[in-house]
Structures are given as C-alpha cells and as structure tokens.
C-alpha cells in the first residue's frame, strides 16, 4: 500500500476544529514563489500550481522510468500547501488579495535528494511542455506552531484565526511571525469538486512562549 502522509502524520494534516499546539519537524518541499491575487484566472498562482504538480507527479512515477531513486517507495502525493504574507502587515488582510505574496509547496518524501529534484524539473519541463524552472527544492523548519482545522471558505478564516489568537494568549504564547515564519495553509479539499462551505483547510501560525 502506498505511503500516505495524511494518514501517517495525522497530527500535522488532520487537526481538530479547535486550536492545538504542535512542533512541526523539518521537511523538504517542492516550492514555487509568487505574488498577486490567487483567484486571478490564468494568473501567476494558478500557473505555479501546475508547475508543482508536474514536478510532484514526475517524482512519484519515477519508478516507471529508467531513472531510479535510491530508497524509493510508492507514496501518495501530499496535499497542496501555501505560505502567505503581505508586506507591512502581521497576519493576513483578506480584502487585499492583490497584495499577497506566497510560497506554494508540496511535501517531498525524505528519500528525494536535490539531484532527484533537478532530474524531475528537467524531465517535467520536457514531457509536459511546461517551464518548471521556477520550482525549487526548499527545506522548511516550522518548529513551534498553533494550528486548527478551518471548515468553510477562505474568506471566513479570520473568525477561525481569532480562536487561535485567543487560545495562545490564554496559554502563555504569542504569534511569532517573521520573514521565515508565516501564515501557513494546507488544502485538504478539491475546491473544484467540493462546496465552499465544506472546504477543509489546516491553518497554522508560528508561535513562541511569552517571556
């Protein structure tokens, strides 16, 4: 049976719909950076998603090619994730989507190396007729965070974030946003097939102990 990150790491991908504190381990990702409104038709964000999945599935299906990855085992491609920020703001203002900066990511199994990643980018570019050069091999160490399962449209996230902020304040923590510690979302629903009121999104914020 293929390894499924969501099932093996439920504490990271399937939190409850109430805030909880978690220490997130260091991991490697396929990443594409960009800016602008993610809802823009054929915009930079949607193009980045195409790049991510092209590289992700090239790696997943590599065992059917002449390129062999050491330690490879079959796995389910993990869900799409994203880090979001707006310059000059702590947190997110959902009314100003055109000011978004983002890093879209998909987690990689630990056996994938930079060499394997470079092969996948080159192969995907040739086979998919898609320039995947924006993709990068990125290591992220989130450390201490608060997270929650948000149910509903993205624009309703501020209400859920209020619950997170209240929870950490009551437990002696505070938000710890920085250039490398950002608002993080993990998308568990296919927005093309699921009604917005049923979308499941993990929201994760970096925190630190007060004092």
Tab-separated table of C-alpha atoms in Angstrom:
chain	number	residue	atom	x	y	z
A	1	UNK	CA	0.000	0.000	0.000
A	2	UNK	CA	1.314	3.447	-0.917
A	3	UNK	CA	2.616	5.627	1.932
A	4	UNK	CA	0.102	8.396	2.708
A	5	UNK	CA	1.422	11.424	4.620
A	6	UNK	CA	-2.066	12.432	5.784
A	7	UNK	CA	-2.578	9.038	7.442
A	8	UNK	CA	0.942	8.597	8.787
A	9	UNK	CA	1.182	12.142	10.197
A	10	UNK	CA	-2.363	12.825	11.304
A	11	UNK	CA	-1.164	15.318	13.913
A	12	UNK	CA	0.129	17.545	11.089
A	13	UNK	CA	-2.588	17.100	8.468
A	14	UNK	CA	-5.780	16.275	10.358
A	15	UNK	CA	-6.068	18.556	13.414
A	16	UNK	CA	-9.364	19.088	15.213
A	17	UNK	CA	-11.545	22.148	14.657
A	18	UNK	CA	-10.188	23.685	17.838
A	19	UNK	CA	-6.697	25.164	18.327
A	20	UNK	CA	-3.804	22.957	19.354
A	21	UNK	CA	-0.062	23.428	19.740
A	22	UNK	CA	2.277	21.307	17.643
A	23	UNK	CA	6.002	21.113	16.932
A	24	UNK	CA	6.455	20.673	13.196
A	25	UNK	CA	9.596	18.768	12.124
A	26	UNK	CA	11.959	19.915	9.390
A	27	UNK	CA	10.986	18.625	5.941
A	28	UNK	CA	11.762	19.151	2.248
A	29	UNK	CA	9.301	20.552	-0.275
A	30	UNK	CA	8.798	21.455	-3.896
A	31	UNK	CA	8.240	25.225	-3.799
A	32	UNK	CA	7.213	27.988	-6.205
A	33	UNK	CA	7.175	31.641	-5.147
A	34	UNK	CA	4.983	34.405	-6.481
A	35	UNK	CA	2.667	37.300	-5.744
A	36	UNK	CA	-0.760	38.607	-6.646
A	37	UNK	CA	-4.410	37.632	-6.345
A	38	UNK	CA	-4.683	33.802	-6.245
A	39	UNK	CA	-8.178	33.967	-7.754
A	40	UNK	CA	-6.982	35.609	-10.965
A	41	UNK	CA	-7.881	33.413	-13.922
A	42	UNK	CA	-4.710	32.046	-15.552
A	43	UNK	CA	-2.746	34.164	-13.072
A	44	UNK	CA	0.671	33.515	-11.560
A	45	UNK	CA	-0.712	31.496	-8.639
A	46	UNK	CA	-2.628	29.024	-10.787
A	47	UNK	CA	0.370	28.644	-13.062
A	48	UNK	CA	2.522	27.838	-10.041
A	49	UNK	CA	0.160	25.028	-9.033
A	50	UNK	CA	0.601	23.456	-12.446
A	51	UNK	CA	4.378	23.537	-12.010
A	52	UNK	CA	4.201	21.998	-8.530
A	53	UNK	CA	2.044	19.076	-9.583
A	54	UNK	CA	4.062	18.452	-12.751
A	55	UNK	CA	7.248	18.024	-10.711
A	56	UNK	CA	5.461	16.133	-7.907
A	57	UNK	CA	3.976	13.515	-10.222
A	58	UNK	CA	7.201	13.166	-12.197
A	59	UNK	CA	8.907	12.158	-8.946
A	60	UNK	CA	6.033	9.917	-7.846
A	61	UNK	CA	6.064	7.997	-11.149
A	62	UNK	CA	9.863	7.913	-11.491
A	63	UNK	CA	9.945	4.179	-10.699
A	64	UNK	CA	8.353	3.555	-14.103
A	65	UNK	CA	11.261	5.275	-15.883
A	66	UNK	CA	14.945	4.482	-16.359
A	67	UNK	CA	15.784	6.962	-13.575
A	68	UNK	CA	15.976	5.161	-10.241
A	69	UNK	CA	15.790	6.997	-6.904
A	70	UNK	CA	17.680	5.357	-4.050
A	71	UNK	CA	15.361	4.256	-1.236
A	72	UNK	CA	12.234	4.905	-3.312
A	73	UNK	CA	8.874	3.577	-2.137
A	74	UNK	CA	5.436	4.265	-3.577
A	75	UNK	CA	3.564	7.143	-1.961
A	76	UNK	CA	0.524	9.374	-2.326
A	77	UNK	CA	1.383	12.921	-3.399
A	78	UNK	CA	0.801	15.051	-0.263
A	79	UNK	CA	-1.723	17.900	-0.271
A	80	UNK	CA	-1.021	21.350	-1.640
A	81	UNK	CA	0.141	23.874	0.970
A	82	UNK	CA	0.925	27.568	0.977
A	83	UNK	CA	2.682	30.258	2.992
A	84	UNK	CA	1.081	33.701	2.673
A	85	UNK	CA	2.039	37.236	3.673
A	86	UNK	CA	1.565	40.889	2.783
A	87	UNK	CA	4.363	43.394	3.171
A	88	UNK	CA	3.964	45.678	6.149
A	89	UNK	CA	1.314	43.511	7.799
A	90	UNK	CA	1.399	40.941	10.578
A	91	UNK	CA	-1.075	38.277	9.584
A	92	UNK	CA	-3.358	38.499	6.571
A	93	UNK	CA	-5.868	41.040	5.240
A	94	UNK	CA	-8.212	39.006	3.009
A	95	UNK	CA	-9.675	42.161	1.473
A	96	UNK	CA	-6.340	42.980	-0.193
A	97	UNK	CA	-5.706	39.853	-2.202
A	98	UNK	CA	-3.773	41.706	-4.889
A	99	UNK	CA	-1.054	42.356	-2.260
A	100	UNK	CA	-0.487	38.684	-1.464
A	101	UNK	CA	2.969	37.169	-1.593
A	102	UNK	CA	3.082	33.393	-1.400
A	103	UNK	CA	5.195	30.264	-1.468
A	104	UNK	CA	3.198	27.308	-2.757
A	105	UNK	CA	4.587	23.940	-1.668
A	106	UNK	CA	4.115	20.180	-1.817
A	107	UNK	CA	5.975	17.996	0.660
A	108	UNK	CA	8.621	15.569	-0.557
A	109	UNK	CA	9.442	12.137	0.873
A	110	UNK	CA	12.734	12.129	2.760
A	111	UNK	CA	14.444	9.943	0.151
A	112	UNK	CA	14.175	12.659	-2.540
A	113	UNK	CA	17.515	14.482	-2.921
A	114	UNK	CA	18.434	17.703	-4.711
A	115	UNK	CA	19.798	15.560	-7.551
A	116	UNK	CA	16.472	13.712	-7.895
A	117	UNK	CA	14.601	17.004	-7.762
A	118	UNK	CA	16.745	18.529	-10.529
A	119	UNK	CA	16.083	15.478	-12.699
A	120	UNK	CA	12.316	15.848	-12.127
A	121	UNK	CA	12.301	19.547	-13.027
A	122	UNK	CA	14.193	18.868	-16.260
A	123	UNK	CA	12.027	15.845	-17.123
A	124	UNK	CA	8.725	17.591	-16.353
A	125	UNK	CA	9.744	20.589	-18.447
A	126	UNK	CA	10.405	18.358	-21.451
A	127	UNK	CA	7.460	15.975	-21.126
A	128	UNK	CA	4.793	18.441	-20.005
A	129	UNK	CA	5.950	21.232	-22.351
A	130	UNK	CA	5.853	23.470	-19.268
A	131	UNK	CA	8.671	25.651	-17.943
A	132	UNK	CA	9.254	24.278	-14.433
A	133	UNK	CA	12.391	26.307	-13.746
A	134	UNK	CA	10.617	28.321	-11.021
A	135	UNK	CA	10.377	25.205	-8.861
A	136	UNK	CA	12.906	24.982	-6.047
A	137	UNK	CA	13.954	22.356	-3.525
A	138	UNK	CA	13.154	24.025	-0.202
A	139	UNK	CA	13.831	22.845	3.356
A	140	UNK	CA	11.444	24.283	5.952
A	141	UNK	CA	11.681	24.007	9.753
A	142	UNK	CA	8.476	25.438	11.244
A	143	UNK	CA	9.155	24.385	14.853
A	144	UNK	CA	6.550	25.543	17.399
A	145	UNK	CA	3.125	26.408	15.963
A	146	UNK	CA	-0.577	26.618	16.703
A	147	UNK	CA	-2.938	25.009	14.216
A	148	UNK	CA	-6.619	24.313	13.634
A	149	UNK	CA	-8.918	22.775	11.036
A	150	UNK	CA	-10.898	25.518	9.311
A	151	UNK	CA	-14.159	24.444	7.671
A	152	UNK	CA	-15.576	26.797	5.041
A	153	UNK	CA	-14.486	29.455	2.519
A	154	UNK	CA	-11.068	31.038	2.731
A	155	UNK	CA	-12.604	34.472	3.306
A	156	UNK	CA	-14.105	33.171	6.570
A	157	UNK	CA	-10.687	32.318	8.005
A	158	UNK	CA	-10.408	35.478	10.189
A	159	UNK	CA	-13.046	34.074	12.584
A	160	UNK	CA	-11.033	30.880	12.958
A	161	UNK	CA	-7.818	32.822	13.442
A	162	UNK	CA	-9.476	34.756	16.264
A	163	UNK	CA	-9.963	31.422	18.049
A	164	UNK	CA	-6.282	30.633	17.556
A	165	UNK	CA	-5.166	34.014	18.890
A	166	UNK	CA	-7.391	33.698	21.943
A	167	UNK	CA	-6.145	30.177	22.635
A	168	UNK	CA	-2.449	31.052	22.540
A	169	UNK	CA	-2.947	34.149	24.691
A	170	UNK	CA	-4.754	32.070	27.320
A	171	UNK	CA	-1.915	29.534	27.312
A	172	UNK	CA	1.021	31.927	27.586
A	173	UNK	CA	2.049	32.131	23.921
A	174	UNK	CA	2.088	34.824	21.244
A	175	UNK	CA	2.324	34.876	17.464
A	176	UNK	CA	5.877	34.823	16.120
A	177	UNK	CA	5.577	35.994	12.520
A	178	UNK	CA	8.858	36.756	10.724
A	179	UNK	CA	10.342	36.559	7.227
A	180	UNK	CA	10.721	32.793	7.594
A	181	UNK	CA	7.711	32.217	9.900
A	182	UNK	CA	4.489	32.837	8.042
A	183	UNK	CA	0.740	32.206	7.840
A	184	UNK	CA	0.500	28.618	6.607
A	185	UNK	CA	-2.414	26.802	4.958
A	186	UNK	CA	-2.798	23.134	3.985
A	187	UNK	CA	-5.579	22.401	1.498
A	188	UNK	CA	-7.400	19.122	2.093
A	189	UNK	CA	-10.360	19.685	-0.265
A	190	UNK	CA	-10.562	19.833	-4.040
A	191	UNK	CA	-12.173	23.249	-4.476
A	192	UNK	CA	-13.307	22.236	-7.971
A	193	UNK	CA	-15.481	19.444	-6.580
A	194	UNK	CA	-16.423	20.424	-3.014
A	195	UNK	CA	-18.862	23.180	-1.988
A	196	UNK	CA	-17.092	26.145	-0.305
A	197	UNK	CA	-18.948	25.649	2.991
A	198	UNK	CA	-17.337	22.173	3.226
A	199	UNK	CA	-13.749	23.102	2.335
A	200	UNK	CA	-11.208	21.782	4.851
A	201	UNK	CA	-8.079	23.876	5.377
A	202	UNK	CA	-5.446	23.465	8.067
A	203	UNK	CA	-4.372	26.904	9.311
A	204	UNK	CA	-1.019	27.037	11.101
A	205	UNK	CA	0.731	30.011	12.729
A	206	UNK	CA	4.209	30.247	14.251
A	207	UNK	CA	4.204	30.980	17.986
A	208	UNK	CA	6.592	31.446	20.900
A	209	UNK	CA	6.290	31.254	24.647
A	210	UNK	CA	5.834	34.676	26.261
A	211	UNK	CA	8.833	35.552	28.389
